Coordinates of C-alpha atoms and ligand atoms in Angstrom, one line a residue:
X1 CA 0.0 0.0 0.0
X2 CA 1.3 3.4 -0.8
X3 CA -0.2 6.6 0.6
X4 CA 0.8 10.2 0.4
X5 CA -0.6 10.6 4.0
X6 CA 2.5 11.0 6.3
X7 CA 2.3 10.1 10.0
X8 CA 1.7 13.7 11.1
X9 CA -1.2 14.2 8.8
X10 CA -2.6 10.9 9.8
X11 CA -2.5 11.9 13.5
X12 CA -4.3 15.2 12.6
X13 CA -7.0 13.3 10.8
X14 CA -7.5 10.9 13.7
X15 CA -7.5 13.7 16.3
X16 CA -10.1 15.6 14.2
X17 CA -12.2 12.5 13.8
X18 CA -12.1 11.6 17.5
X19 CA -13.2 15.1 18.4
X20 CA -16.2 14.9 16.1
X21 CA -16.9 11.5 17.5
X22 CA -17.0 12.8 21.0
X23 CA -19.4 15.6 19.9
X24 CA -21.9 14.1 17.5
X25 CA -24.6 16.3 16.0
X26 CA -27.8 15.1 14.4
X27 CA -29.1 16.0 11.0
X28 CA -29.4 19.8 10.5
X29 CA -27.8 20.5 13.8
X30 CA -24.1 20.1 12.7
X31 CA -23.1 23.6 13.8
X32 CA -20.1 22.7 15.9
X33 CA -19.0 20.2 13.3
X34 CA -19.3 22.8 10.5
X35 CA -17.3 25.3 12.7
X36 CA -14.5 22.8 13.1
X37 CA -14.5 22.1 9.4
X38 CA -14.3 25.9 8.7
X39 CA -11.4 26.3 11.2
X40 CA -9.4 23.6 9.4
X41 CA -10.1 25.2 6.0
X42 CA -9.0 28.6 7.4
X43 CA -5.8 27.0 8.6
X44 CA -5.2 25.5 5.2
X45 CA -6.1 28.8 3.5
X46 CA -8.9 27.3 1.4
X47 CA -11.8 29.7 0.9
X48 CA -15.3 28.4 1.5
X49 CA -19.0 29.2 1.9
X50 CA -20.5 28.2 5.3
X51 CA -24.1 28.1 6.3
X52 CA -25.0 26.6 2.9
X53 CA -28.6 25.2 3.3
X54 CA -28.2 25.7 7.0
X55 CA -25.1 23.8 8.2
X56 CA -23.3 22.8 5.0
X57 CA -19.8 24.0 4.0
X58 CA -18.7 24.2 0.4
X59 CA -15.0 25.0 -0.2
X60 CA -13.2 25.6 -3.5
X61 CA -9.5 25.0 -4.0
X62 CA -8.0 26.8 -7.0
X63 CA -6.7 24.8 -9.9
X64 CA -5.9 25.4 -13.6
X65 CA -7.8 28.5 -14.8
X66 CA -10.9 27.8 -16.8
X67 CA -11.0 24.1 -16.1
X68 CA -14.2 22.5 -14.9
X69 CA -14.5 21.5 -11.3
X70 CA -14.2 18.1 -9.7
X71 CA -16.2 17.8 -6.4
X72 CA -15.5 15.6 -3.4
X73 CA -18.3 15.1 -0.9
X74 CA -18.4 14.0 2.8
X75 CA -21.4 13.8 5.1
X76 CA -21.2 15.2 8.7
X77 CA -24.3 14.0 10.6
X78 CA -24.7 11.5 13.5
X79 CA -27.5 9.2 14.4
X80 CA -30.1 9.3 17.2
X81 CA -28.5 6.3 19.1
X82 CA -26.9 6.2 22.5
X83 CA -23.3 4.9 22.1
X84 CA -22.2 1.7 23.8
X85 CA -18.7 1.2 22.5
X86 CA -16.8 2.2 25.6
X87 CA -14.2 3.9 23.4
X88 CA -12.3 6.5 25.3
X89 CA -13.5 9.2 22.8
X90 CA -17.1 7.9 22.9
X91 CA -20.0 10.3 22.4
X92 CA -20.6 12.7 25.3
X93 CA -24.2 13.1 24.3
X94 CA -27.0 10.6 25.2
X95 CA -29.1 9.9 22.1
X96 CA -26.5 10.9 19.6
X97 CA -23.7 8.9 18.1
X98 CA -21.5 8.7 15.0
X99 CA -22.7 5.2 14.3
X100 CA -22.3 5.4 10.5
X101 CA -18.7 6.8 10.3
X102 CA -19.6 10.2 9.0
X103 CA -17.1 11.6 11.5
X104 CA -14.5 9.7 9.6
X105 CA -15.7 10.9 6.2
X106 CA -15.4 14.5 7.2
X107 CA -12.0 14.0 8.7
X108 CA -10.6 12.1 5.7
X109 CA -11.9 14.7 3.3
X110 CA -10.1 17.4 5.2
X111 CA -7.0 15.2 5.0
X112 CA -7.5 15.1 1.2
X113 CA -7.9 18.9 1.2
X114 CA -4.5 19.3 2.9
X115 CA -2.8 16.9 0.4
X116 CA -4.3 18.7 -2.6
X117 CA -3.5 22.1 -1.1
X118 CA 0.2 21.0 -1.0
X119 CA 0.2 20.6 -4.8
X120 CA 1.8 23.4 -6.7
X121 CA -0.5 23.1 -9.7
X122 CA -3.8 21.2 -9.8
X123 CA -5.2 20.2 -13.2
X124 CA -8.6 21.6 -12.1
X125 CA -10.2 23.4 -9.2
X126 CA -11.5 21.0 -6.6
X127 CA -14.7 21.6 -4.6
X128 CA -15.1 20.1 -1.1
X129 CA -18.7 19.5 -0.1
X130 CA -19.3 19.0 3.6
X131 CA -22.9 17.9 3.7
X132 CA -25.5 18.0 6.5
X133 CA -28.3 15.5 7.0
X134 CA -27.4 12.5 5.0
X135 CA -29.2 10.2 7.4
X136 CA -32.6 11.9 6.7
X137 CA -31.9 12.0 2.9
X138 CA -32.6 15.7 2.9
X139 CA -29.1 17.2 3.0
X140 CA -28.1 16.5 -0.6
X141 CA -31.1 18.0 -2.3
X142 CA -30.9 21.1 -0.1
X143 CA -27.2 21.6 -1.0
X144 CA -28.0 21.1 -4.7
X145 CA -30.7 23.9 -4.4
X146 CA -27.9 26.1 -3.1
X147 CA -25.7 25.4 -6.1
X148 CA -23.2 23.0 -4.6
X149 CA -22.7 21.3 -7.9
X150 CA -22.6 24.4 -10.1
X151 CA -19.8 24.2 -12.6
X152 CA -18.9 20.7 -11.4
X153 CA -18.3 18.0 -14.1
X154 CA -17.5 15.0 -11.9
X155 CA -18.3 14.2 -8.3
X156 CA -16.9 11.6 -5.9
X157 CA -17.9 10.3 -2.5
X158 CA -17.4 7.2 -0.4
X159 CA -18.4 5.4 2.8
X160 CA -16.4 3.6 5.4
X161 CA -17.5 -0.1 5.6
X162 CA -16.6 -2.4 8.4
X163 CA -17.9 -5.4 6.3
X164 CA -14.7 -5.1 4.2
X165 CA -11.1 -5.3 5.4
X166 CA -8.9 -2.2 5.8
X167 CA -6.8 -2.1 2.6
X168 CA -9.8 -2.8 0.4
X169 CA -11.6 -0.2 -1.6
X170 CA -14.8 -1.3 -3.3
X171 CA -15.4 0.2 -6.7
X172 CA -18.4 -0.9 -8.7
X173 CA -20.0 0.5 -11.9
X174 CA -23.7 0.9 -11.9
X175 CA -26.1 0.7 -8.9
X176 CA -24.4 0.5 -5.5
X177 CA -27.3 1.7 -3.3
X178 CA -31.0 1.4 -3.8
X179 CA -33.5 4.1 -4.2
X180 CA -35.7 4.5 -1.1
X181 CA -39.3 5.6 -1.0
X182 CA -41.3 5.7 2.2
X183 CA -45.0 5.3 1.6
X184 CA -48.0 5.8 3.8
X185 CA -51.3 4.3 3.1
X186 CA -54.3 5.7 5.0
X187 CA -57.5 3.6 5.1
X188 CA -60.8 4.9 6.3
X189 CA -64.4 3.8 6.9
X190 CA -67.2 4.9 9.1
X191 CA -66.3 2.5 11.9
X192 CA -68.9 0.3 13.7
X193 CA -69.7 -2.4 16.2
X194 CA -67.4 -5.5 16.0
X195 CA -70.5 -7.7 16.4
X196 CA -72.2 -6.2 13.4
X197 CA -69.5 -6.0 10.7
X198 CA -72.1 -6.2 7.9
X199 CA -73.2 -2.6 8.8
X200 CA -69.8 -1.1 8.1
X201 CA -66.5 -1.6 6.3
X202 CA -63.3 -2.7 7.9
X203 CA -60.0 -0.8 7.4
X204 CA -58.1 -3.4 9.3
X205 CA -59.3 -6.3 7.1
X206 CA -58.5 -4.2 4.0
X207 CA -55.1 -3.3 5.4
X208 CA -54.3 -6.9 6.1
X209 CA -55.2 -7.8 2.5
X210 CA -53.0 -5.0 1.3
X211 CA -50.0 -6.2 3.3
X212 CA -50.5 -9.7 1.9
X213 CA -50.7 -8.4 -1.7
X214 CA -47.5 -6.3 -1.1
X215 CA -45.7 -9.5 0.0
X216 CA -46.2 -11.0 -3.5
X217 CA -45.4 -7.8 -5.4
X218 CA -41.6 -8.2 -5.9
X219 CA -41.9 -12.0 -6.2
X220 CA -44.5 -11.9 -9.0
X221 CA -43.9 -8.7 -10.9
X222 CA -40.2 -7.8 -10.8
X223 CA -37.7 -9.5 -13.2
X224 CA -36.1 -12.1 -10.9
X225 CA -32.5 -10.9 -11.4
X226 CA -33.4 -7.4 -10.2
X227 CA -33.1 -6.6 -6.5
X228 CA -36.0 -4.8 -4.9
X229 CA -37.8 -4.9 -1.6
X230 CA -41.2 -3.7 -0.4
X231 CA -41.6 -3.9 3.4
X232 CA -44.4 -2.7 5.6
X233 CA -42.9 -1.6 8.9
X234 CA -45.9 -0.1 10.7
X235 CA -49.5 -1.0 10.9
X236 CA -51.5 1.2 13.3
X237 CA -55.3 0.8 13.8
X238 CA -58.1 0.4 16.2
X239 CA -59.0 1.4 19.8
X240 CA -60.8 -1.5 21.3
X241 CA -61.5 -5.2 20.7
X242 CA -65.2 -4.7 20.1
X243 CA -65.0 -1.7 17.7
X244 CA -64.4 -1.9 14.0
X245 CA -61.8 0.8 13.5
X246 CA -62.6 3.8 11.3
X247 CA -59.0 4.2 10.3
X248 CA -55.8 2.2 9.6
X249 CA -52.4 3.4 8.6
X250 CA -49.7 1.4 6.9
X251 CA -46.2 2.8 6.6
X252 CA -43.5 1.0 4.6
X253 CA -40.4 1.3 2.4
X254 CA -39.8 0.5 -1.1
X255 CA -36.2 -0.2 -2.4
X256 CA -35.0 -0.8 -5.9
X257 CA -31.6 -0.6 -7.7
X258 CA -33.1 0.1 -11.2
X259 CA -35.0 3.4 -11.7
X260 CA -37.4 1.5 -14.0
X261 CA -38.2 -1.0 -11.3
X262 CA -38.7 1.8 -8.8
X263 CA -41.3 3.4 -11.0
X264 CA -43.0 0.1 -11.7
X265 CA -43.2 -0.7 -8.0
X266 CA -44.4 2.8 -7.0
X267 CA -47.3 2.4 -9.5
X268 CA -48.1 -1.1 -8.3
X269 CA -48.2 -0.1 -4.6
X270 CA -50.7 2.6 -5.4
X271 CA -52.8 0.2 -7.5
X272 CA -52.8 -2.5 -4.9
X273 CA -53.7 0.0 -2.1
X274 CA -56.6 1.6 -4.1
X275 CA -58.0 -1.5 -5.7
X276 CA -57.8 -3.8 -2.6
X277 CA -59.3 -1.2 -0.4
X278 CA -61.9 -0.4 -3.1
X279 CA -63.0 -4.0 -3.3
X280 CA -63.6 -3.8 0.5
X281 CA -65.5 -0.5 0.3
X282 CA -62.8 1.2 2.2
X283 CA -61.3 4.5 1.0
X284 CA -57.5 4.6 0.5
X285 CA -54.9 7.4 0.0
X286 CA -51.3 6.8 -0.7
X287 CA -48.5 9.3 0.0
X288 CA -44.8 9.1 -0.7
X289 CA -43.2 11.1 2.2
X290 CA -39.4 10.6 1.7
X291 CA -37.5 9.5 -1.3
X292 CA -33.9 9.2 -2.4
X293 CA -32.8 8.0 -5.9
X294 CA -30.5 5.0 -6.4
X295 CA -26.7 5.6 -6.3
X296 CA -25.7 4.8 -9.9
X297 CA -21.9 5.0 -10.6
X298 CA -21.1 6.3 -14.1
X299 CA -18.6 4.4 -16.4
X300 CA -15.9 7.0 -16.8
X301 CA -16.0 8.1 -13.2
X302 CA -15.9 4.5 -12.0
X303 CA -12.8 3.8 -14.1
X304 CA -11.1 6.9 -12.7
X305 CA -12.1 5.8 -9.2
X306 CA -10.7 2.3 -9.9
X307 CA -7.3 3.8 -11.0
X308 CA -7.1 6.1 -8.0
X309 CA -8.0 3.2 -5.6
X310 CA -5.3 1.0 -7.2
X311 CA -2.7 3.8 -6.5
X312 CA -3.7 3.6 -2.8
X313 CA -4.3 -0.1 -2.1
X314 CA -2.8 -1.8 -5.1
X315 CA -4.8 -3.5 -7.9
X316 CA -5.5 -6.4 -5.6
X317 CA -7.1 -4.2 -3.0
X318 CA -9.7 -2.9 -5.4
X319 CA -12.7 -5.1 -4.9
X320 CA -16.0 -5.6 -6.6
X321 CA -19.2 -5.0 -4.5
X322 CA -20.0 -8.4 -2.9
X323 CA -23.7 -7.7 -3.2
X324 CA -25.7 -4.6 -4.0
X325 CA -26.7 -2.6 -0.9
X326 CA -30.5 -2.0 -0.6
X327 CA -29.8 0.7 2.0
X328 CA -30.3 4.3 0.9
X329 CA -27.6 7.0 0.4
X330 CA -28.5 10.5 -0.6
X331 CA -25.4 10.8 -2.8
X332 CA -27.8 9.5 -5.5
X333 CA -29.1 13.1 -5.7
X334 CA -25.7 14.3 -6.7
X335 CA -25.4 11.6 -9.3
X336 CA -28.7 12.5 -10.8
X337 CA -27.1 15.9 -11.7
X338 CA -23.5 15.1 -12.5
X339 CA -21.7 11.8 -13.3
X340 CA -19.5 10.4 -10.5
X341 CA -18.7 7.4 -8.4
X342 CA -19.4 6.3 -4.9
X343 CA -16.9 3.8 -3.3
X344 CA -16.7 1.9 0.0
X345 CA -13.6 2.0 2.1
X346 CA -12.9 -1.3 3.9
X347 CA -12.5 -0.6 7.7
X348 CA -13.1 -3.8 9.6
X349 CA -11.8 -3.1 13.2
X350 CA -9.8 -5.5 15.3
X351 CA -12.0 -7.9 17.3
X352 CA -15.7 -8.2 16.8
X353 CA -17.3 -5.9 14.2
X354 CA -20.7 -4.4 14.5
X355 CA -22.8 -3.1 11.6
X356 CA -23.3 0.6 10.9
X357 CA -26.2 2.1 12.9
X358 CA -25.4 -0.3 15.8
X359 CA -24.7 1.4 19.2
X360 CA -21.5 -0.6 19.2
X361 CA -20.3 0.3 15.7
X362 CA -16.6 0.9 15.4
X363 CA -14.2 1.1 12.4
X364 CA -10.4 0.8 11.9
X365 CA -9.0 4.3 11.8
X366 CA -6.2 3.2 9.5
X367 CA -8.8 3.4 6.7
X368 CA -8.9 7.2 7.2
X369 CA -5.4 7.5 5.7
X370 CA -6.5 5.4 2.7
X371 CA -9.7 7.4 2.2
X372 CA -7.8 10.7 2.3
X373 CA -5.2 9.4 -0.2
X374 CA -8.0 8.0 -2.4
X375 CA -9.8 11.4 -2.6
X376 CA -6.5 13.1 -3.3
X377 CA -5.7 10.7 -6.2
X378 CA -9.2 10.6 -7.7
X379 CA -9.4 14.5 -7.8
X380 CA -6.0 14.7 -9.6
X381 CA -6.8 11.9 -12.0
X382 CA -10.3 13.3 -12.7
X383 CA -8.8 16.7 -13.3
X384 CA -6.3 15.4 -15.9
X385 CA -9.1 13.4 -17.6
X386 CA -11.3 16.5 -17.9
X387 CA -8.3 18.5 -19.1
X388 CA -7.8 16.0 -21.9
X389 CA -11.5 16.2 -22.8
Ligands
NI1 NI1 -23.7 6.6 6.4

């Protein structure tokens, strides 16, 4: 493994990350985090805009005049979890924890900024995007509204992943994260006496039929090699055993890797809700309340990412995705606007590993050096590629 990250820089990255880890901030509250990012950018002499869409920070490092920009993105928010790692730098806030490694993403991107700043002449200007609120899927679209990708031609991001070993970087063309759509189905009737069901209609019975029909949706309507999931996670209804409820509410999530499958499933969920409820005489409304597109890595950007990763971990360390991830990631919003690539940095810690979003999640900090080096190399290579047209 070769990395341009010397020991002093590595120590700075780790110290910065541990400080963020101790002081986690939830989506849209990343004020201290953003201040720390700005302090580091000030020390590096890299100009930035702070307060972008609230708590975002967007910094531009100068490069060859007139060249298009390459953007690198890190997310900054923590999760509403109480930490149980017993790390010496564990969260000092109950109900907030960096359980997804975004503290590491922010620290490694600042490390890359320092490496790039050291270059006498960059082939293109580089934009560093420090994004709020990834976990709610709302930070990316808000930053885009504020022009975070204006003049950008390629964008790169990545995620620490304790399921892969340190020294592995996962680079994969095409879909790497699913689209996510949260749906809410409201069912309504006049209510009535449980002993006289013929006098009314039953939203609970209708809801049960809808859940059953949704179970068969992926199995019977999606091409079998395509990954997709429809799960109902919440079913609220009723007030007493002898009353036929007047309302029922189902909440669920719909995941798909292919945009066409996503559109097909969204249509089908609506149809099932309306027709199944209709057949029972119950009224149904469907609402999509939160949505992020799939993360689709573009061909040229993926090949640049693969080359950059090979410079950091050697060709043998560049791994294919073991299986597509049906988790969501709001980097998909960036990739809807501008081609780019989203990679995973292997970071399995010593001892037992716990998945992201666990109260015991940890990762190997050595991966931070590899991530910083990767972002440095991918920005330089992308800049050269853009300069050559
Ligand atoms: Ni995450």
